[in-house]
Amino acid sequence: MPTNRCAIYVRKSTEHGLELEFNSLQNQEESCKAYIASQAFNGWQYYKTYTDAALSGGTMDRPALKQMLDDMAHGLVNTVVVYKVDRLSRSILDFHKMMQYFDKYNANFVSITQSFDTSNAMGKLTLNMLLSFAQFEREVASERVKDKMRATKAKGMWVGGRPTLGYNIEHKKLVVNTDEAETVRKLFEKYTELQSVVELTEYARANNICNKRWITKDGVSYGGGVLHPNILHRILRDKIYIGKIENKATNEVFDGEHQAIIDKDWFNKVQVILQSNANTKHRDNRASNNLLSGKLFNSDGTRFVNQKTTKSDNCVIYYYATRGLYMQATPIDETVGKAVTDFLNSDMTMLPDNIKTRLKQIDIKSMQYAKRYDCMRTLIHRVVYDNNRLTIFITTDNPDLIKYASADYINHDNTYMDYSINDNMVIIKREIIVRNTRHKNVFTVSENNRLIVRAFATAFQYRDLYEQGKTVHASSATLYRYLKLAYADPRIVNQAMNGELRCSVDELFKIAASNLL
């Protein structure tokens, strides 16, 4: 008969009573030992007692529990015996996860006072019944909370959460913050004028308008960050500013107790503009909102098309032409846009005087977003991507450029710039680094170099800690990945650090792994 190594787990939530000569922990342990002894005919054998004193069962962060699970993973424990189920955990979610962990390592769980033993079919049935009732209890509690929140909102009361720009929370009620309310009115007014959330974002950044900043009861500061387009969309659509409280779960709107900041007619006008802009999202000409839509090509002449991904309400647009190559549109557009701006600020010594004068009359810095976007599109003839390099073709004789020239303006910047000319096309080259990742995957060379330097700094730090036998706060996979970089051939390190080796950080890790000392 195989030996069944039994571990006893005992726990007490508080320190109260631990000073007694015979305390709760000892009582649990003796009872469990007696039960194990009674099962000796089944091959049960006591192995070890794991004790967590003065620790809550609502968390998994318990030293003895972690040690027991680790021993189980190494095959030292076959059965865990407890006095009651709640000694192992008071969290149903944690309990369920532990049962999955037990199943993974073929371990059983026994509660001696509740006839609970997962080594047999009846015990597993009991476990499933307990979990089902626990799930039912959680759902009932959730429904009670939702009903309470709806009833509270129906009375126009604030139900809690993060404060909104324009209001403070005092005595669990919304109170108008005078300065922030003026900021909200300014944002609504400017959006009515610009009718573009992108331009409104630029306006907010130019005028140092930030998101709501508040301090919790614990003195921790939150918020105060930059206003992104999605945040501004939320502000412009929030009915809280017209004195309403929304219950989004039921699509109901109630009159709030708080004071309105925005006039209802003004608010409705903004909603019409927002809806009008939203209605153009799926039109064919909407694709041109990316600077290079229809103008970006691969080296073989294949045109890049737009690919959109949406996750957690975060929309990311990519340029796609070749299988496996997705380049995020925003950094590509920014790189090309900066190149065009740099060209307009250059000396243009290679251009005829009449063309130079026309280009120097383009005040692209002062243009609003929509006009600047159209001007850029007019200047850019095409862009070719090939092996981490963008070749930008700028047209200089397009008659439509006259629309963007101002007779009373001259750009006096004459910065030197490296470019070439062919058939009235100005040709500019920009090197970039493209990484195969779902996060930002297009970098300028300088940006990529900073990432490489940071990777080496982390690698050398991990190497020092590893060689000194100190703890490295990273997963094993991450640690070994960086250690391979730290122990790479010095020639690879030097080439990467001085810029001779042009590659992304991910590619650097692969190169280092195949070129170890």
Coordinates of C-alpha atoms in Angstrom, one line a residue:
M1 CA 0.0 0.0 0.0
P2 CA 1.5 3.4 -1.0
T3 CA 2.2 5.9 1.7
N4 CA 0.0 9.0 1.9
R5 CA 2.1 11.8 3.3
C6 CA -0.3 14.1 5.3
A7 CA 0.4 17.7 6.1
I8 CA -1.6 19.5 8.8
Y9 CA -2.4 23.2 8.2
V10 CA -3.5 25.3 11.3
R11 CA -4.3 29.0 11.4
K12 CA -5.6 31.6 13.8
S13 CA -6.7 35.0 12.7
T14 CA -5.7 37.0 15.8
E15 CA -3.0 37.0 18.5
H16 CA -5.7 36.7 21.2
G17 CA -5.3 33.4 23.1
L18 CA -1.9 32.5 21.7
E19 CA -0.3 33.0 25.1
L20 CA -2.4 30.3 26.6
E21 CA -0.7 27.0 27.6
F22 CA -3.1 25.1 25.3
N23 CA -4.3 27.4 22.5
S24 CA -6.5 27.0 19.4
L25 CA -3.6 26.1 17.2
Q26 CA -2.5 23.2 19.4
N27 CA -6.1 22.0 19.6
Q28 CA -6.4 22.0 15.8
E29 CA -3.1 20.1 15.4
E30 CA -3.9 17.4 17.9
S31 CA -7.3 16.8 16.4
C32 CA -5.9 16.5 13.0
K33 CA -3.1 14.2 14.2
A34 CA -5.7 11.9 15.8
Y35 CA -7.7 11.8 12.5
I36 CA -4.5 10.9 10.5
A37 CA -3.8 8.1 13.1
S38 CA -7.3 6.7 12.6
Q39 CA -6.6 6.4 8.9
A40 CA -3.3 4.5 9.3
F41 CA -4.9 1.4 7.7
N42 CA -5.2 3.5 4.5
G43 CA -1.5 4.2 4.5
W44 CA -1.9 7.7 5.9
Q45 CA 1.3 9.0 7.6
Y46 CA 1.8 12.3 9.4
Y47 CA 4.5 14.4 7.6
K48 CA 4.5 18.0 8.9
T49 CA 2.4 20.8 10.5
Y50 CA 2.3 24.2 8.9
T51 CA 1.3 27.0 11.2
D52 CA 0.1 30.6 10.4
A53 CA -0.6 32.5 13.6
A54 CA -2.4 35.9 13.7
L55 CA -3.0 35.9 9.9
S56 CA -6.3 36.4 8.1
G57 CA -7.8 33.7 6.0
G58 CA -8.9 36.3 3.5
T59 CA -5.5 36.5 1.9
M60 CA -3.1 34.0 0.3
D61 CA -0.1 35.9 1.6
R62 CA 0.7 33.5 4.4
P63 CA 4.3 32.1 4.8
A64 CA 3.3 28.6 6.1
L65 CA 0.6 28.3 3.4
K66 CA 3.1 29.2 0.7
Q67 CA 5.6 26.7 2.0
M68 CA 3.0 24.0 2.1
L69 CA 2.0 24.6 -1.5
D70 CA 5.6 24.6 -2.5
D71 CA 6.3 21.3 -0.8
M72 CA 3.2 19.9 -2.5
A73 CA 4.6 20.9 -5.9
H74 CA 7.8 19.0 -5.0
G75 CA 5.8 15.9 -4.2
L76 CA 6.4 16.0 -0.4
V77 CA 2.7 16.4 0.5
N78 CA -0.2 14.1 -0.8
T79 CA -3.0 15.2 1.5
V80 CA -3.7 18.4 3.4
V81 CA -5.7 18.0 6.7
V82 CA -7.4 20.9 8.4
Y83 CA -9.7 21.3 11.4
K84 CA -12.3 23.3 9.4
V85 CA -12.5 24.5 5.8
D86 CA -12.2 28.2 6.8
R87 CA -8.8 27.4 8.3
L88 CA -7.4 27.0 4.8
S89 CA -9.2 30.1 3.4
R90 CA -12.1 32.4 4.0
S91 CA -12.1 33.5 0.3
I92 CA -14.1 31.3 -2.0
L93 CA -12.1 32.5 -5.0
D94 CA -8.8 31.6 -3.3
F95 CA -10.2 28.3 -2.1
H96 CA -11.3 27.4 -5.6
K97 CA -7.8 28.3 -7.0
M98 CA -6.2 26.1 -4.3
M99 CA -8.4 23.2 -5.2
Q100 CA -7.2 23.6 -8.8
Y101 CA -3.6 23.6 -7.5
F102 CA -4.3 20.5 -5.4
D103 CA -5.7 18.7 -8.5
K104 CA -2.6 19.7 -10.5
Y105 CA -0.3 17.9 -8.1
N106 CA -2.8 15.1 -7.3
A107 CA -3.2 16.2 -3.7
N108 CA -6.3 15.7 -1.5
F109 CA -8.0 18.0 1.0
V110 CA -9.6 16.8 4.2
S111 CA -11.7 18.8 6.7
I112 CA -12.0 16.6 9.8
T113 CA -15.0 18.3 11.4
Q114 CA -17.1 18.7 8.3
S115 CA -16.8 15.2 6.7
F116 CA -15.1 16.8 3.8
D117 CA -12.6 14.7 1.9
T118 CA -11.8 15.3 -1.8
S119 CA -10.1 11.9 -2.1
N120 CA -13.5 10.4 -2.9
A121 CA -16.4 11.2 -5.2
M122 CA -18.7 12.3 -2.4
G123 CA -16.1 14.9 -1.1
K124 CA -15.7 16.4 -4.6
L125 CA -19.5 16.6 -4.9
T126 CA -19.7 18.4 -1.6
L127 CA -17.0 20.8 -2.8
N128 CA -18.9 21.6 -5.9
M129 CA -22.1 22.1 -4.0
L130 CA -20.3 24.5 -1.5
L131 CA -18.9 26.5 -4.4
S132 CA -22.3 26.7 -6.1
F133 CA -23.9 28.0 -3.0
A134 CA -21.0 30.4 -2.5
Q135 CA -21.5 31.7 -6.1
F136 CA -25.2 32.1 -5.5
E137 CA -24.5 34.1 -2.3
R138 CA -22.1 36.4 -4.2
E139 CA -24.6 37.0 -7.0
V140 CA -27.4 37.8 -4.5
A141 CA -25.1 40.2 -2.7
S142 CA -24.1 41.8 -6.0
E143 CA -27.8 42.3 -6.9
R144 CA -28.4 43.9 -3.5
V145 CA -25.6 46.3 -4.1
K146 CA -26.8 47.2 -7.6
D147 CA -30.3 47.8 -6.3
K148 CA -29.0 50.0 -3.6
M149 CA -26.9 52.0 -6.1
R150 CA -29.9 52.5 -8.4
A151 CA -32.1 53.6 -5.5
T152 CA -29.4 56.1 -4.4
K153 CA -29.0 57.5 -7.9
A154 CA -32.8 57.7 -8.3
K155 CA -32.7 60.2 -5.5
G156 CA -30.0 62.2 -7.3
M157 CA -27.3 61.3 -4.7
W158 CA -23.6 60.7 -5.4
V159 CA -22.8 57.0 -5.0
G160 CA -19.1 57.5 -4.7
G161 CA -16.1 56.8 -6.9
R162 CA -13.5 59.1 -8.4
P163 CA -14.3 62.8 -8.3
T164 CA -15.1 64.5 -11.6
L165 CA -13.3 67.6 -13.0
G166 CA -15.4 70.6 -11.8
Y167 CA -16.6 69.1 -8.6
N168 CA -15.2 68.3 -5.1
I169 CA -16.7 65.7 -2.8
E170 CA -17.7 67.1 0.6
H171 CA -19.7 65.0 3.1
K172 CA -20.4 62.5 0.3
K173 CA -22.0 65.1 -1.9
L174 CA -20.8 66.8 -5.1
V175 CA -19.9 70.5 -4.6
V176 CA -18.8 72.8 -7.5
N177 CA -15.1 73.6 -7.6
T178 CA -15.2 77.2 -8.9
D179 CA -11.8 77.2 -10.7
E180 CA -12.4 73.7 -12.2
A181 CA -15.9 74.6 -13.3
E182 CA -14.5 77.5 -15.3
T183 CA -12.0 75.1 -16.9
V184 CA -14.9 72.8 -17.9
R185 CA -16.9 75.7 -19.4
K186 CA -13.7 76.7 -21.3
L187 CA -13.4 73.1 -22.7
F188 CA -17.0 73.0 -23.8
E189 CA -16.7 76.5 -25.4
K190 CA -13.5 75.6 -27.2
Y191 CA -14.9 72.4 -28.5
T192 CA -17.9 74.2 -29.9
E193 CA -15.4 76.4 -31.8
L194 CA -12.9 73.8 -32.9
Q195 CA -15.4 70.9 -33.3
S196 CA -12.5 68.4 -33.0
V197 CA -11.4 66.5 -29.9
V198 CA -7.9 66.2 -31.3
E199 CA -7.6 69.9 -31.6
L200 CA -9.1 70.3 -28.2
T201 CA -6.5 68.0 -26.8
E202 CA -3.8 70.2 -28.3
Y203 CA -5.4 73.3 -26.9
A204 CA -5.6 71.7 -23.4
R205 CA -1.9 70.8 -23.5
A206 CA -0.9 74.2 -24.8
N207 CA -2.8 75.9 -22.0
N208 CA -1.6 73.4 -19.3
I209 CA -5.2 72.1 -18.6
C210 CA -4.9 68.9 -16.7
N211 CA -7.3 66.2 -15.4
K212 CA -8.9 66.3 -12.0
R213 CA -6.4 66.0 -9.1
W214 CA -7.5 64.9 -5.7
I215 CA -6.1 63.6 -2.4
T216 CA -7.5 60.6 -0.6
K217 CA -8.3 60.4 3.1
D218 CA -4.9 58.6 3.4
G219 CA -3.1 61.6 2.0
V220 CA -2.3 59.9 -1.4
S221 CA -2.5 62.1 -4.4
Y222 CA -4.2 60.9 -7.6
G223 CA -4.9 62.4 -11.0
G224 CA -3.6 65.7 -12.4
G225 CA -2.4 64.0 -15.6
V226 CA -2.6 65.1 -19.2
L227 CA -6.1 65.2 -20.8
H228 CA -6.1 62.6 -23.5
P229 CA -8.8 62.5 -26.3
N230 CA -10.7 59.6 -24.6
I231 CA -10.8 61.6 -21.3
L232 CA -12.1 64.7 -23.1
H233 CA -14.8 62.6 -24.9
R234 CA -15.9 61.4 -21.5
I235 CA -16.0 65.0 -20.1
L236 CA -18.0 66.3 -23.1
R237 CA -20.6 63.5 -22.8
D238 CA -20.9 63.5 -19.0
K239 CA -24.5 64.5 -18.0
I240 CA -23.2 65.2 -14.5
Y241 CA -22.3 68.7 -15.8
I242 CA -26.0 69.5 -16.5
G243 CA -27.0 68.4 -13.0
K244 CA -27.9 64.8 -13.8
I245 CA -26.9 61.4 -12.4
E246 CA -26.7 58.5 -14.8
N247 CA -27.3 54.8 -14.1
K248 CA -25.4 53.3 -17.0
A249 CA -26.4 49.8 -16.1
T250 CA -30.1 50.6 -16.8
N251 CA -29.6 53.6 -19.1
E252 CA -31.6 55.8 -16.7
V253 CA -30.9 59.4 -16.0
F254 CA -32.1 61.2 -12.8
D255 CA -32.1 64.7 -11.5
G256 CA -29.0 65.2 -9.2
E257 CA -28.7 67.0 -6.0
H258 CA -25.6 68.9 -7.2
Q259 CA -25.5 72.2 -9.1
A260 CA -25.1 72.2 -12.9
I261 CA -22.0 73.7 -14.5
I262 CA -23.1 73.7 -18.2
D263 CA -26.3 75.0 -19.6
K264 CA -28.5 72.2 -21.0
D265 CA -28.9 73.8 -24.5
W266 CA -25.1 74.3 -24.7
F267 CA -24.6 70.7 -23.6
N268 CA -27.1 69.4 -26.3
K269 CA -25.3 71.4 -28.9
V270 CA -22.0 69.8 -28.1
Q271 CA -23.7 66.3 -28.3
V272 CA -24.9 67.1 -31.8
I273 CA -21.3 68.0 -32.9
L274 CA -20.0 64.8 -31.2
Q275 CA -22.6 62.7 -32.9
S276 CA -21.9 64.3 -36.3
N277 CA -18.2 63.5 -36.0
A278 CA -19.0 59.9 -34.8
N279 CA -21.3 59.3 -37.8
T280 CA -18.3 59.8 -40.2
K281 CA -16.2 57.0 -38.5
H282 CA -17.2 54.4 -41.1
R283 CA -17.0 56.5 -44.2
D284 CA -14.3 55.7 -46.7
N285 CA -12.8 59.2 -46.5
R286 CA -12.4 58.8 -42.7
A287 CA -9.3 56.6 -43.3
S288 CA -7.4 59.7 -44.4
N289 CA -7.4 60.9 -40.8
N290 CA -4.0 59.1 -40.6
L291 CA -1.4 61.3 -42.2
L292 CA 0.0 58.7 -44.5
S293 CA -3.2 56.8 -45.4
G294 CA -2.8 55.9 -49.1
K295 CA 0.6 57.4 -49.2
L296 CA 2.8 54.8 -47.5
F297 CA 4.2 52.0 -49.6
N298 CA 6.5 49.0 -49.1
S299 CA 9.8 48.7 -51.1
D300 CA 8.0 46.4 -53.6
G301 CA 5.3 49.0 -54.3
T302 CA 2.6 47.4 -52.0
R303 CA 0.5 50.1 -50.5
F304 CA 0.0 50.0 -46.7
V305 CA -3.6 49.8 -45.5
N306 CA -5.1 50.6 -42.1
Q307 CA -5.7 47.9 -39.5
K308 CA -7.5 48.9 -36.3
T309 CA -7.5 47.0 -33.0
T310 CA -9.7 47.9 -30.0
K311 CA -9.0 46.6 -26.5
S312 CA -10.4 48.0 -23.3
D313 CA -11.8 50.9 -25.2
N314 CA -8.3 51.8 -26.5
C315 CA -8.2 52.0 -30.3
V316 CA -4.8 51.5 -32.0
I317 CA -4.4 51.9 -35.8
Y318 CA -1.6 50.1 -37.6
Y319 CA -0.2 50.4 -41.1
Y320 CA -0.1 46.9 -42.7
A321 CA 1.3 45.7 -46.1
T322 CA 3.3 42.6 -45.4
R323 CA 2.3 39.6 -43.3
G324 CA 3.8 39.9 -39.8
L325 CA 4.7 43.6 -40.2
Y326 CA 2.3 45.9 -38.4
M327 CA 3.6 49.5 -37.7
Q328 CA 1.6 51.7 -35.3
A329 CA 0.3 54.7 -37.3
T330 CA 0.9 57.4 -34.7
P331 CA 4.7 57.2 -34.3
I332 CA 5.1 56.8 -38.1
D333 CA 3.0 59.9 -38.7
E334 CA 4.8 61.8 -36.0
T335 CA 8.2 60.9 -37.6
V336 CA 7.2 62.0 -41.1
G337 CA 5.4 65.1 -39.8
K338 CA 8.5 66.2 -38.0
A339 CA 10.6 65.6 -41.1
V340 CA 8.3 67.8 -43.2
T341 CA 8.3 70.5 -40.5
D342 CA 12.2 70.4 -40.3
F343 CA 12.3 70.7 -44.1
L344 CA 10.1 73.9 -44.0
N345 CA 12.5 75.3 -41.4
S346 CA 15.6 74.4 -43.5
D347 CA 17.7 76.7 -45.7
M348 CA 16.3 75.1 -48.9
T349 CA 19.5 76.2 -50.8
M350 CA 18.9 73.6 -53.5
L351 CA 15.5 74.9 -54.5
P352 CA 14.7 77.6 -57.0
D353 CA 13.9 81.0 -55.4
N354 CA 10.2 81.1 -56.5
I355 CA 9.5 77.7 -54.9
K356 CA 11.6 78.5 -51.8
T357 CA 9.6 81.7 -51.3
R358 CA 6.3 79.9 -51.6
L359 CA 7.3 77.2 -49.1
K360 CA 8.7 79.8 -46.7
Q361 CA 5.3 81.5 -46.7
I362 CA 3.7 78.4 -45.1
D363 CA 3.2 79.1 -41.4
I364 CA 2.6 75.4 -40.5
K365 CA 3.2 76.0 -36.7
S366 CA 0.3 78.4 -36.4
M367 CA -2.2 76.4 -38.4
Q368 CA -5.1 74.7 -36.7
Y369 CA -5.0 70.9 -36.7
A370 CA -7.3 70.3 -39.7
K371 CA -5.5 72.9 -41.9
R372 CA -2.1 71.7 -40.9
Y373 CA -3.2 68.1 -41.6
D374 CA -4.3 69.0 -45.1
C375 CA -1.1 71.0 -45.7
M376 CA 1.0 68.0 -44.7
R377 CA -1.0 65.7 -47.0
T378 CA -0.5 68.1 -49.9
L379 CA 3.3 68.3 -49.3
I380 CA 3.8 64.6 -48.9
H381 CA 3.7 62.8 -52.3
R382 CA 4.5 59.3 -51.0
V383 CA 6.6 57.5 -48.3
V384 CA 8.4 54.3 -48.8
Y385 CA 9.3 51.9 -46.0
D386 CA 12.2 49.5 -46.4
N387 CA 14.2 47.7 -43.7
N388 CA 13.7 50.2 -40.8
R389 CA 14.0 53.2 -43.1
L390 CA 11.4 55.7 -44.3
T391 CA 12.1 57.5 -47.6
I392 CA 9.9 60.6 -47.7
F393 CA 9.1 62.3 -51.1
I394 CA 7.9 65.9 -50.7
T395 CA 6.4 67.7 -53.7
T396 CA 7.4 71.3 -54.2
D397 CA 5.4 72.3 -57.3
N398 CA 1.9 71.3 -56.3
P399 CA -0.4 74.3 -57.2
D400 CA -2.6 73.5 -54.2
L401 CA 0.2 74.7 -51.9
I402 CA -0.7 78.3 -52.7
K403 CA -3.8 77.8 -50.4
Y404 CA -1.5 77.4 -47.4
A405 CA 0.9 80.3 -48.2
S406 CA 0.5 83.6 -46.4
A407 CA 1.7 86.7 -48.2
D408 CA 2.5 88.6 -45.0
Y409 CA 4.5 85.7 -43.5
I410 CA 8.1 84.5 -44.1
N411 CA 9.8 81.7 -42.2
H412 CA 13.2 83.0 -41.4
D413 CA 14.5 79.7 -40.0
N414 CA 17.4 78.4 -42.2
T415 CA 18.6 75.3 -40.5
Y416 CA 20.9 73.0 -42.4
M417 CA 19.2 69.7 -43.5
D418 CA 20.4 66.7 -45.4
Y419 CA 18.1 65.9 -48.3
S420 CA 18.3 65.3 -52.1
I421 CA 16.2 66.4 -55.1
N422 CA 14.9 64.3 -58.0
D423 CA 12.3 65.4 -60.5
N424 CA 11.0 68.3 -58.4
M425 CA 10.7 65.9 -55.4
V426 CA 12.6 66.6 -52.2
I427 CA 13.8 63.2 -50.8
I428 CA 14.3 62.8 -47.0
K429 CA 15.4 59.7 -45.3
R430 CA 14.6 58.8 -41.7
E431 CA 15.7 55.7 -39.8
I432 CA 13.3 54.0 -37.5
I433 CA 13.2 50.8 -35.5
V434 CA 10.1 48.5 -35.7
R435 CA 9.5 45.9 -33.0
N436 CA 7.1 43.0 -33.2
T437 CA 5.0 43.8 -30.2
R438 CA 1.4 44.8 -29.4
H439 CA 2.6 47.9 -27.5
K440 CA 4.3 50.9 -29.1
N441 CA 6.4 49.3 -31.8
V442 CA 7.9 52.1 -33.8
F443 CA 10.9 54.1 -32.5
T444 CA 13.3 56.6 -33.8
V445 CA 16.9 55.5 -33.6
S446 CA 17.6 57.8 -30.6
E447 CA 14.5 56.4 -28.8
N448 CA 15.6 52.8 -29.5
N449 CA 19.1 53.6 -28.3
R450 CA 17.7 54.8 -24.9
L451 CA 15.8 51.5 -24.6
I452 CA 18.9 49.5 -25.3
V453 CA 21.0 51.4 -22.7
R454 CA 18.2 50.9 -20.2
A455 CA 18.1 47.1 -21.0
F456 CA 21.9 46.9 -20.4
A457 CA 21.6 48.8 -17.2
T458 CA 19.0 46.4 -15.9
A459 CA 21.0 43.4 -17.1
F460 CA 24.2 44.5 -15.3
Q461 CA 22.2 45.3 -12.1
Y462 CA 20.6 41.8 -12.2
R463 CA 24.0 40.2 -12.8
D464 CA 25.6 42.0 -9.8
L465 CA 22.7 40.8 -7.5
Y466 CA 22.9 37.3 -8.9
E467 CA 26.6 37.0 -8.4
Q468 CA 26.3 38.3 -4.8
G469 CA 23.6 35.7 -4.1
K470 CA 21.0 38.4 -3.4
T471 CA 17.3 38.3 -4.2
V472 CA 16.3 39.6 -7.7
H473 CA 12.7 40.8 -7.8
A474 CA 11.8 39.4 -11.2
S475 CA 10.4 36.2 -12.6
S476 CA 12.9 33.4 -13.5
A477 CA 12.2 34.0 -17.2
T478 CA 12.9 37.7 -16.9
L479 CA 16.0 37.1 -14.8
Y480 CA 17.6 34.6 -17.2
R481 CA 16.7 36.8 -20.2
Y482 CA 18.6 39.7 -18.8
L483 CA 21.5 37.5 -17.5
K484 CA 22.0 36.3 -21.0
L485 CA 22.3 39.9 -22.1
A486 CA 24.7 40.7 -19.3
Y487 CA 26.9 37.7 -20.2
A488 CA 26.8 38.3 -24.0
D489 CA 30.0 38.5 -26.1
P490 CA 31.6 42.0 -25.3
R491 CA 31.8 42.7 -29.0
I492 CA 28.0 42.5 -29.2
V493 CA 27.7 44.8 -26.2
N494 CA 30.1 47.4 -27.7
Q495 CA 28.4 47.3 -31.1
A496 CA 24.9 47.8 -29.5
M497 CA 26.1 50.6 -27.2
N498 CA 27.9 52.6 -29.8
G499 CA 25.1 52.3 -32.4
E500 CA 26.9 50.0 -34.9
L501 CA 24.4 47.2 -34.2
R502 CA 21.0 48.5 -35.4
C503 CA 18.3 46.4 -34.0
S504 CA 15.3 46.5 -31.6
V505 CA 15.6 45.5 -28.0
D506 CA 13.8 42.2 -28.6
E507 CA 16.2 41.4 -31.4
L508 CA 19.1 42.4 -29.1
F509 CA 18.0 39.8 -26.5
K510 CA 17.9 37.1 -29.2
I511 CA 21.3 38.1 -30.6
A512 CA 22.8 38.1 -27.0
A513 CA 21.3 34.6 -26.3
S514 CA 23.1 33.1 -29.3
N515 CA 26.4 34.9 -28.6
L516 CA 27.1 34.1 -25.0
L517 CA 30.7 34.1 -23.5

